[in-house]
XYZ file of C-alpha atoms in Angstrom:
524
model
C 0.000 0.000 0.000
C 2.840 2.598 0.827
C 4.550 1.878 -2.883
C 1.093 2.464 -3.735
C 0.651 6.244 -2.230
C 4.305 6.799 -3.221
C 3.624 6.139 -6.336
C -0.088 6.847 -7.695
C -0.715 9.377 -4.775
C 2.392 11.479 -5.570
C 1.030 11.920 -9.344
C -2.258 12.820 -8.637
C -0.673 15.765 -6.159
C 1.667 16.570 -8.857
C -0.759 17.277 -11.684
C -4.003 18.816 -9.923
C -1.122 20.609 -7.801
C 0.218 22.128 -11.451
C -3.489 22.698 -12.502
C -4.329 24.854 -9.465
C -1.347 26.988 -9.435
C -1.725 28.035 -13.222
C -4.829 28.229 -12.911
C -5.530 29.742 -9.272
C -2.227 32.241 -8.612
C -1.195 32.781 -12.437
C 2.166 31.011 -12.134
C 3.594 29.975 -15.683
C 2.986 26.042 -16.236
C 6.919 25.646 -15.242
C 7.122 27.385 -12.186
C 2.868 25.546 -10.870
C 5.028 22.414 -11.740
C 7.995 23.552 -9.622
C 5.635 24.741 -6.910
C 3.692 20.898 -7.229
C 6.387 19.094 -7.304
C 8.203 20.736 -4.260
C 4.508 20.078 -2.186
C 3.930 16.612 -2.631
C 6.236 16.489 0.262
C 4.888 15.819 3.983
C 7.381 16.954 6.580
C 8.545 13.775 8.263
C 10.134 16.510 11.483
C 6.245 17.743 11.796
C 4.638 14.624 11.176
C 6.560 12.713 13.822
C 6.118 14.287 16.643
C 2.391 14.428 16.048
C 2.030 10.570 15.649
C 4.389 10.820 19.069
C 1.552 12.796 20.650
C -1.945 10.853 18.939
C -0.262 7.120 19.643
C -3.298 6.073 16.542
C -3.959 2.592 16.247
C -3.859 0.787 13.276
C -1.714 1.123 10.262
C -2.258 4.555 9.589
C 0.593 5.698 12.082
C 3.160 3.508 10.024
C 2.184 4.991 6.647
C 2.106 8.344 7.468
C 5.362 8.437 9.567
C 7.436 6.294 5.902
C 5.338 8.148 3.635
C 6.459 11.872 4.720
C 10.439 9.893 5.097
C 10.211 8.588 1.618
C 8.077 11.579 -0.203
C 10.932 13.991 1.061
C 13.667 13.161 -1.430
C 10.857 12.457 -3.927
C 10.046 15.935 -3.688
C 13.676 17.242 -3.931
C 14.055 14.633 -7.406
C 11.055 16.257 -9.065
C 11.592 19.570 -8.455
C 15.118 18.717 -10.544
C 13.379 16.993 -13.170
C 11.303 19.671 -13.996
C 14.030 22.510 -13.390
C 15.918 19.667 -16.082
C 12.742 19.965 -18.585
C 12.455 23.609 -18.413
C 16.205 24.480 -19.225
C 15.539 22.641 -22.478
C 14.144 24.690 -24.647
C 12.785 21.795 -26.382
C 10.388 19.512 -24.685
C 11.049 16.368 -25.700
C 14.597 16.630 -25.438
C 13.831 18.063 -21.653
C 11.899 15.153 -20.838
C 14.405 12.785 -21.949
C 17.223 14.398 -20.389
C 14.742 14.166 -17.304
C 14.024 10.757 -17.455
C 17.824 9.959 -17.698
C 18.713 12.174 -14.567
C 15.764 10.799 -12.704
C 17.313 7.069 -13.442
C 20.773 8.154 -12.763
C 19.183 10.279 -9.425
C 17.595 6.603 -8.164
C 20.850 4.657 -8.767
C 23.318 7.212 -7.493
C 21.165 7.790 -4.568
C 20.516 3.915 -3.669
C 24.040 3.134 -4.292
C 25.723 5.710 -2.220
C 22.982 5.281 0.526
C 23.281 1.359 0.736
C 27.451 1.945 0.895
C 27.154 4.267 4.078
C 24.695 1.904 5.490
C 26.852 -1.240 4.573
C 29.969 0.382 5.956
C 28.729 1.805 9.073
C 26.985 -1.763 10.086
C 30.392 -3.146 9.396
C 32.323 -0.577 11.536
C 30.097 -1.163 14.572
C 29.673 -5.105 14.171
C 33.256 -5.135 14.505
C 33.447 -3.320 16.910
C 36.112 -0.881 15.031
C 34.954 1.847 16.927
C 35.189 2.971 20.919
C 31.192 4.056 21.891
C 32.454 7.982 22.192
C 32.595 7.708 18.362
C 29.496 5.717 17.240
C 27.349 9.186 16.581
C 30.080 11.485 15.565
C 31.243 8.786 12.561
C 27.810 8.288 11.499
C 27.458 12.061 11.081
C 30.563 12.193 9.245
C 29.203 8.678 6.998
C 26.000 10.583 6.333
C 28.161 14.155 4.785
C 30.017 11.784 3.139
C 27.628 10.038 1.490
C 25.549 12.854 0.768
C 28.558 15.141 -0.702
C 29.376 11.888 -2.777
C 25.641 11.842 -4.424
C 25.685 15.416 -4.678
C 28.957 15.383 -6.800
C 27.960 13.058 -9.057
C 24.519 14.068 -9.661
C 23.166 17.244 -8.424
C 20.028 16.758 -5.633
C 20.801 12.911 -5.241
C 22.473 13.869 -2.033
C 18.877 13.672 -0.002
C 17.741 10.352 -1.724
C 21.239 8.809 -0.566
C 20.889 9.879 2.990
C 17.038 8.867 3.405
C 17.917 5.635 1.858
C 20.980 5.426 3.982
C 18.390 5.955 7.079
C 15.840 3.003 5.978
C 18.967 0.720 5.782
C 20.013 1.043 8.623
C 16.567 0.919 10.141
C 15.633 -2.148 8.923
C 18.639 -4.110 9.391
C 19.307 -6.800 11.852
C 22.972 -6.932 12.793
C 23.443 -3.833 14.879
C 21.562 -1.628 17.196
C 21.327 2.018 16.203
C 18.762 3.097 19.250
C 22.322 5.502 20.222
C 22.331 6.787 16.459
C 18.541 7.522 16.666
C 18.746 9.377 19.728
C 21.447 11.540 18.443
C 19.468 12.114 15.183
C 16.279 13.111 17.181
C 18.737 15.753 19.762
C 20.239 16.982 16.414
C 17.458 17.434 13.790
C 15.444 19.715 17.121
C 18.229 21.796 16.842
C 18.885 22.252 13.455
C 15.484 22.251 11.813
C 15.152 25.342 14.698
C 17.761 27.091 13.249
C 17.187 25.768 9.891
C 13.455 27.787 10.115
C 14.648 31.271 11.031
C 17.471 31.713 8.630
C 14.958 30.457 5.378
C 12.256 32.658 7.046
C 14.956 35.684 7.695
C 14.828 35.991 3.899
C 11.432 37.152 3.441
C 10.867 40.725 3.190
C 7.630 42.313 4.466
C 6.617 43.107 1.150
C 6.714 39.529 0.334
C 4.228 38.543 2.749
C 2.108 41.379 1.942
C 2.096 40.553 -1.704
C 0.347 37.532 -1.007
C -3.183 37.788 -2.539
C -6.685 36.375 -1.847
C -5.551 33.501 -4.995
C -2.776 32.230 -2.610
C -5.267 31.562 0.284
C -7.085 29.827 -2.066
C -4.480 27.569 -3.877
C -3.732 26.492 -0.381
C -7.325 25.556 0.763
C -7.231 24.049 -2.813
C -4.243 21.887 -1.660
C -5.759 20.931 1.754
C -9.311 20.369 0.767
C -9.138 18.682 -2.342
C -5.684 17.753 -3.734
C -4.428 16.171 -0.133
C -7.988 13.843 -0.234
C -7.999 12.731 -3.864
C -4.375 11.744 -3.945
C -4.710 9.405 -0.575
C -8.276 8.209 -1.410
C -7.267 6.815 -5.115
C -3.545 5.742 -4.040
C -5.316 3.567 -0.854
C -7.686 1.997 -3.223
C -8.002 -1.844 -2.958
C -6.915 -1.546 0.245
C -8.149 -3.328 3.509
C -7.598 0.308 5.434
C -10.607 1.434 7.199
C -12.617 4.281 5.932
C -11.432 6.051 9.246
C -8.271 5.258 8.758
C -8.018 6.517 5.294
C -10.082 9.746 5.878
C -7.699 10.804 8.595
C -4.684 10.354 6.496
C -6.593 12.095 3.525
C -6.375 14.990 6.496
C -2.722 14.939 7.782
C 0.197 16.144 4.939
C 1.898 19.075 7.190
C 4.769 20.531 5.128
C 8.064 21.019 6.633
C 11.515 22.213 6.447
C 12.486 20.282 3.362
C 9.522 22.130 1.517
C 10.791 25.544 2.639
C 14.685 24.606 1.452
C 14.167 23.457 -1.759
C 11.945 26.169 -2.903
C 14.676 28.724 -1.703
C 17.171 26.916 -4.401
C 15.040 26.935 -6.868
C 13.004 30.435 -6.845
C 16.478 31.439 -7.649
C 17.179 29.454 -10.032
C 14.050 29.356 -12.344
C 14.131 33.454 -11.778
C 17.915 33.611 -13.973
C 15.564 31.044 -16.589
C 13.497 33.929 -16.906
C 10.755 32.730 -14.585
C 10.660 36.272 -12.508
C 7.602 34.673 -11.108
C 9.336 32.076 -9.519
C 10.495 34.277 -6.536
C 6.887 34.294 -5.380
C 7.575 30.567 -4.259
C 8.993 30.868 -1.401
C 6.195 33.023 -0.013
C 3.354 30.757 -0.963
C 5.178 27.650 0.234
C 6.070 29.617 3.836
C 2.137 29.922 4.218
C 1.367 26.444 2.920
C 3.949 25.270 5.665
C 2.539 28.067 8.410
C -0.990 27.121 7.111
C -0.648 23.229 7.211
C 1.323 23.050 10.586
C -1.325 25.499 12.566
C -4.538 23.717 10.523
C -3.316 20.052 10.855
C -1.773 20.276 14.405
C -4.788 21.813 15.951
C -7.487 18.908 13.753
C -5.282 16.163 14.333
C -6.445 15.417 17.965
C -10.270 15.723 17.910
C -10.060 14.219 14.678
C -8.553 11.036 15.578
C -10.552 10.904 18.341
C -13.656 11.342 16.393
C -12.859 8.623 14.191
C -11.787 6.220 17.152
C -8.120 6.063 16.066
C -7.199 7.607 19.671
C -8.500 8.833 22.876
C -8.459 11.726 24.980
C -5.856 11.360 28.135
C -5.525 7.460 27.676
C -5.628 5.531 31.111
C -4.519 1.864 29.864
C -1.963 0.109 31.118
C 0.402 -2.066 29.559
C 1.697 -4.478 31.583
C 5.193 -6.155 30.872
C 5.060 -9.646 32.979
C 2.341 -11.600 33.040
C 2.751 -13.986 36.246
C -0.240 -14.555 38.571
C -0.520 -11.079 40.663
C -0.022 -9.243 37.440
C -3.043 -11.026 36.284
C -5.087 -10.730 39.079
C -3.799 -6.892 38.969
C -4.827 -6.446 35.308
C -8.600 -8.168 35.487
C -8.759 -6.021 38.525
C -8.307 -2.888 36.431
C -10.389 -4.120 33.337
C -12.893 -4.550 34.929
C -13.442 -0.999 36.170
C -13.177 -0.075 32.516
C -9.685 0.423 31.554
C -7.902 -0.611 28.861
C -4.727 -3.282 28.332
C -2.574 -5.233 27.468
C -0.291 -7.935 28.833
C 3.432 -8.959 27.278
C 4.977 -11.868 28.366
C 7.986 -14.748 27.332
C 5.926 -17.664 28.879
C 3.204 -19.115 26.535
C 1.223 -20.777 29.296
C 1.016 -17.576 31.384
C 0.009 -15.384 27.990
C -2.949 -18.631 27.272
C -4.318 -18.014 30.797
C -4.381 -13.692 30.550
C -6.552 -14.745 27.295
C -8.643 -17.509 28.945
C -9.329 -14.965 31.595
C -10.319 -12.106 28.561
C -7.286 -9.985 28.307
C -5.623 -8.928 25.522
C -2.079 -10.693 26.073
C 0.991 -10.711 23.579
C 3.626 -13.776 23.434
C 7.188 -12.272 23.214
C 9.836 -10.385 24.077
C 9.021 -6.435 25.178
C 12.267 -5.505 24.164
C 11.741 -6.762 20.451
C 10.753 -4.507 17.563
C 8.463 -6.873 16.118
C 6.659 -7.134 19.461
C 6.410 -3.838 19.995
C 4.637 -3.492 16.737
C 1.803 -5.801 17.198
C 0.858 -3.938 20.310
C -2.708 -1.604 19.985
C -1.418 1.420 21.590
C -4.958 2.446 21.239
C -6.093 3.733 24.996
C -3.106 2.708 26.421
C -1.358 5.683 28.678
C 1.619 3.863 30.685
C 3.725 0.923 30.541
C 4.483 -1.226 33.901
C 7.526 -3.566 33.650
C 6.656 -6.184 36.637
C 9.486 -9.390 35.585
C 11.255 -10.456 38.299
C 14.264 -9.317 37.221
C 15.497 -5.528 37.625
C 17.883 -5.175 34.991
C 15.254 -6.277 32.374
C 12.592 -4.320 33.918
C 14.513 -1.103 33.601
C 15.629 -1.879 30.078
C 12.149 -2.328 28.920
C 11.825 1.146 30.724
C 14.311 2.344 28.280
C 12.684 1.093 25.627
C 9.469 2.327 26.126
C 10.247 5.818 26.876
C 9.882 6.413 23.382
C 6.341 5.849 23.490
C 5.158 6.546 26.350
C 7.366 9.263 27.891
C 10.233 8.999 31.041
C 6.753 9.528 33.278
C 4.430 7.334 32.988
C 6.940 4.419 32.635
C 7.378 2.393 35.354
C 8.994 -0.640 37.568
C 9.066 -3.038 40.706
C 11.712 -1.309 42.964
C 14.776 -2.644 44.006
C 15.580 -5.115 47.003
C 17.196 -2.898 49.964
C 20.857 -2.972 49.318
C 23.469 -1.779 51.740
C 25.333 1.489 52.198
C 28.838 -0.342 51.564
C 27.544 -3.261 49.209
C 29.258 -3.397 46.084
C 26.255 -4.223 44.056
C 23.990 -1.250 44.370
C 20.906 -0.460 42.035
C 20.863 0.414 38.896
C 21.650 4.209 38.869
C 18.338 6.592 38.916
C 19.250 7.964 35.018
C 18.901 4.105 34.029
C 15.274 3.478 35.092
C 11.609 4.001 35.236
C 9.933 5.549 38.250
C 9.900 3.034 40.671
C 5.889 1.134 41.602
C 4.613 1.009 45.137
C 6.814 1.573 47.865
C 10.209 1.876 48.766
C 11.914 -1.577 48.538
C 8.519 -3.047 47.321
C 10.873 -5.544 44.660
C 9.071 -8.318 42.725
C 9.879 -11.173 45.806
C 8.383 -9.157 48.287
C 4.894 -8.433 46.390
C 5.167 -12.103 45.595
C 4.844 -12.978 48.767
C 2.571 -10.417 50.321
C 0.065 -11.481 47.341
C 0.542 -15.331 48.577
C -0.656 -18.288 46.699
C -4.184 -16.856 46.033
C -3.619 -13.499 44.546
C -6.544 -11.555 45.680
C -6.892 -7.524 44.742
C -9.084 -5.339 46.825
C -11.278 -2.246 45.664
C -11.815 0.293 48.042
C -14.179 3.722 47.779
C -13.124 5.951 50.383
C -15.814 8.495 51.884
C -15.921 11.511 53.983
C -16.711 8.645 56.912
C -14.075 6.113 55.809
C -11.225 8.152 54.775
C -7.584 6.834 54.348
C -6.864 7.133 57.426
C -9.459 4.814 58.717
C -8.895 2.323 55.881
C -5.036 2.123 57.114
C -6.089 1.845 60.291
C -7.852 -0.969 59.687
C -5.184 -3.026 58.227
C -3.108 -1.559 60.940
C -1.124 0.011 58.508
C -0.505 -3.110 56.518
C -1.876 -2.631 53.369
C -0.451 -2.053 50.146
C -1.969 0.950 47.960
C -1.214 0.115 44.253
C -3.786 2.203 42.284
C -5.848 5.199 42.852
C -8.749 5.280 40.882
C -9.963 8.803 40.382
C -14.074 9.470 39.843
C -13.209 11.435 36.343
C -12.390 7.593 35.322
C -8.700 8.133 35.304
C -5.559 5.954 37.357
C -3.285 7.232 39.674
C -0.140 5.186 39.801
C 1.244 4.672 43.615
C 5.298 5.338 43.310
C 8.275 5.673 45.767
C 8.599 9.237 44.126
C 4.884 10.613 44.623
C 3.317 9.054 47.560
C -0.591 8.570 47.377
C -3.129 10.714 48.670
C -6.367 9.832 48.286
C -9.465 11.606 49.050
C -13.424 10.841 49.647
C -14.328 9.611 46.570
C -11.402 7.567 45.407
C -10.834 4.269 45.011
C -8.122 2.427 46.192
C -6.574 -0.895 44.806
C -4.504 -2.426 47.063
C -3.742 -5.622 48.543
C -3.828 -6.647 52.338
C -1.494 -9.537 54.774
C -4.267 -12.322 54.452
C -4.760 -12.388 57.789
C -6.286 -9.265 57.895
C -8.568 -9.089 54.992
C -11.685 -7.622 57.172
C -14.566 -6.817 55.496
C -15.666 -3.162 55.596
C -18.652 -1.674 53.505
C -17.305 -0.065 51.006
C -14.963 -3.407 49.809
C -15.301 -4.984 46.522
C -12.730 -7.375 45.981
C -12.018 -9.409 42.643
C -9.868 -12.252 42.893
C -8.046 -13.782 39.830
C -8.955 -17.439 39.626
């Protein structure tokens, strides 16, 4: 489907693009070509972080995060080909010379990418390199291979990078989270930066010169280009209407939009294009106009069509031994969503026999982590027995979820002069319950018969009274809120309920008294 919106998508944007800026603004057909060509891109450095933020279910997510990667050096490549076309002042011998470069563009750029890709798996395989060096000699492999491109075949540079990137991303041999993390620290900066020196370049009269036509090119480009393209490139798809509707909705321009039509306003202008300098105007307000209209839709939208929801409450559990189960049904039962991950097969059959949602496999895998429905899911709860995994999956998950609502079982009590102290605060999720509260000792204060208890707390029964009678034994996991959201009990924000609130918590099981306001659900 995504070679399918690369492909058929990008040339329905490209000619009703071309259409509506000859015919809408008054551009030359050259320069609407120049001006489609350079907006069939969707800016991957907007895009992201929004798909960060909505967490959508389904496929869409995954198509609309490659397609604005991939589209970007497609963009770049046809803006070329038709600066290549118009220099010709014959047309067939431009559009032969085109098709040529564009050939020459794909192989230079897939070669070159593929050889920085190749070499830098090599390099860190073989471990050629001390870890100090890993991001600065993958910056310097990136330059490389995009000066290399570039000197071979003007504008091949991008394609070589991006398909450096989706090498390397795909591959199997070598971890690149570092590299990524680098890239993500990096691109904030310079895409910043990147933004006020291509905007410094606009005069006021530029912006003022803008007329009612370039309003409406853009609304053109929003409300019917955007929707056509997606609509007939998903077709024969199994993609839900919703699905496809909301991605017929999201195409934010970026940075790379804003770049290339600063190169080439100038360039078409010396053609004899004087026109062309008008791009970089229109294409600043299709970028302001996308960014403020998409990034203010793209939450009540997705919620509307059910691809995400408001302040999601789920939980997804990492560790699916018999308290986490009895912990889970607990919570699904009071309406929340989740999910369960876990190595064992037996203990992911019995989370389904009992009517969760349960994943075989490892957390820490990609592939896991991709059959996972983010879709109400708000925080992630590693709860293996073993610390050093649980914090990794931390690690891991951060991406998703954010550093705070990831969390962990705490540590055993170590001592002051013990060699073997916990792993260091940078290196792990908040920590669950209670101060030394480690997988072994919930174990046991759960006992053979796991059993969870729900209390409501009123002005009469306050937490006070409910401690006091457990004699201050009992363990508060959850608070559950009456607005219908969770409260997670950690060693870093202690609980404090109120009348109104529900606690989930479990008690020693000698002292399970029965009070009024106790439900209790017990995992079988």
């Amino acid at each position: 489907m995504l070679l399918q919106i690369l492909t058929l998508a990008v040339l329905i944007s490209l000619v009703l693009g071309t259409v509506a800026a000859h015919y809408i603004i008054g551009f030359p057909w050259p320069v609407s070509a120049l001006l489609a060509a350079i907006l069939v891109v969707t800016g991957p450095t907007v895009i992201g972080p929004m798909l960060r933020h909505l967490r959508l279910r389904g496929r869409v997510s995954s198509l609309l995060k490659w397609e604005g990667i991939v589209v970007d050096p497609l963009g770049a490549t046809l803006a070329v080909l038709v600066f290549t076309v118009v220099r010709h002042s014959n047309l067939r011998d431009g559009l032969t010379e085109a098709l040529i470069d564009f050939g020459v563009t794909l192989a230079v750029g897939l070669s070159f990418g593929f050889i920085a890709a190749a070499v830098l798996v090599v390099v860190l395989r073989k471990f050629w390199l001390p870890d100090a060096l890993y991001n600065p000699v993958s910056l310097m492999l990136m330059f490389a291979s995009f000066t290399a491109a570039n000197v071979v075949l003007d504008e091949a540079g991008l394609l070589a990078v991006t398909v450096m990137g989706i090498t390397l991303a795909n591959q199997k041999w070598v971890s690149i989270r570092h590299v990524i993390e680098f890239k993500e620290t990096l691109t904030t900066l310079l895409i910043s930066c990147l933004f006020v020196i291509l905007a410094a370049r606009l005069q006021p009269q530029d912006i003022q010169g803008l007329g009612w036509n370039s309003f409406l090119f853009v609304a053109f480009m929003i409300l019917v280009v955007r929707p056509a393209s997606i609509l007939a490139g998903t077709i024969g798809s199994s993609l839900p209407w919703q699905e496809r509707l909301f991605m017929a909705w999201m195409a934010p321009r970026g940075i790379v939009a804003a770049a290339v039509a600063s190169v080439f306003a100038l360039e078409f202008a010396a053609k004899g294009y004087p026109q062309a300098l008008e791009l970089v105007p229109v294409i600043f307000l299709m970028v302001f106009a996308t960014v403020l209209i998409y990034g203010l839709s793209a939450v009540p939208l997705s919620r509307k069509f059910g691809l995400s929801r408001a302040n999601p409450q789920g939980i997804l559990f990492v560790g699916a031994h018999k308290w986490a189960r009895a912990l889970a049904q607990a919570i699904m039962k009071e309406g929340f969503s989740l999910v369960l991950i876990d190595t064992d097969r037996e203990k992911v059959a019995l989370s389904r026999m009992a009517g969760m949602p349960a994943l075989y496999g490892n957390a820490l895998a990609k592939k896991t982590r991709e059959e996972i429905d983010y879709g109400g899911l708000g925080r992630m709860l590693a709860m293996t027995a073993n610390d050093a995994v649980n914090a990794l999956t931390c690690a891991h998950f951060m991406e998703d979820f954010g550093r705070q609502e990831v969390y962990q079982l705490s540590f055993p009590p170590v001592e002051q002069d013990s060699r073997h102290k916990a792993i260091p605060q940078e290196q792990h999720g908040r920590l669950l319950f209670g101060e030394g509260l480690d997988f072994f000792r919930l174990n046991h204060a759960f006992g053979s018969d796991p059993t969870i208890k729900l209390t409501k707390l009123t002005k009469e029964f306050d937490y006070q009274a409910f401690m006091s009678e457990y004699n201050n034994a009992a363990i508060v996991l959850f608070v559950l809120k009456p607005n219908h959201s969770i409260e997670v009990c950690t060693v870093d924000s202690p609980v404090d309920p109120v009348a109104g609130d529900v606690l989930i918590s479990i008690v020693p099981q000698t002292q399970q008294a029965v009070v009024p306001t106790t439900v209790t659900s017990s995992q079988e």
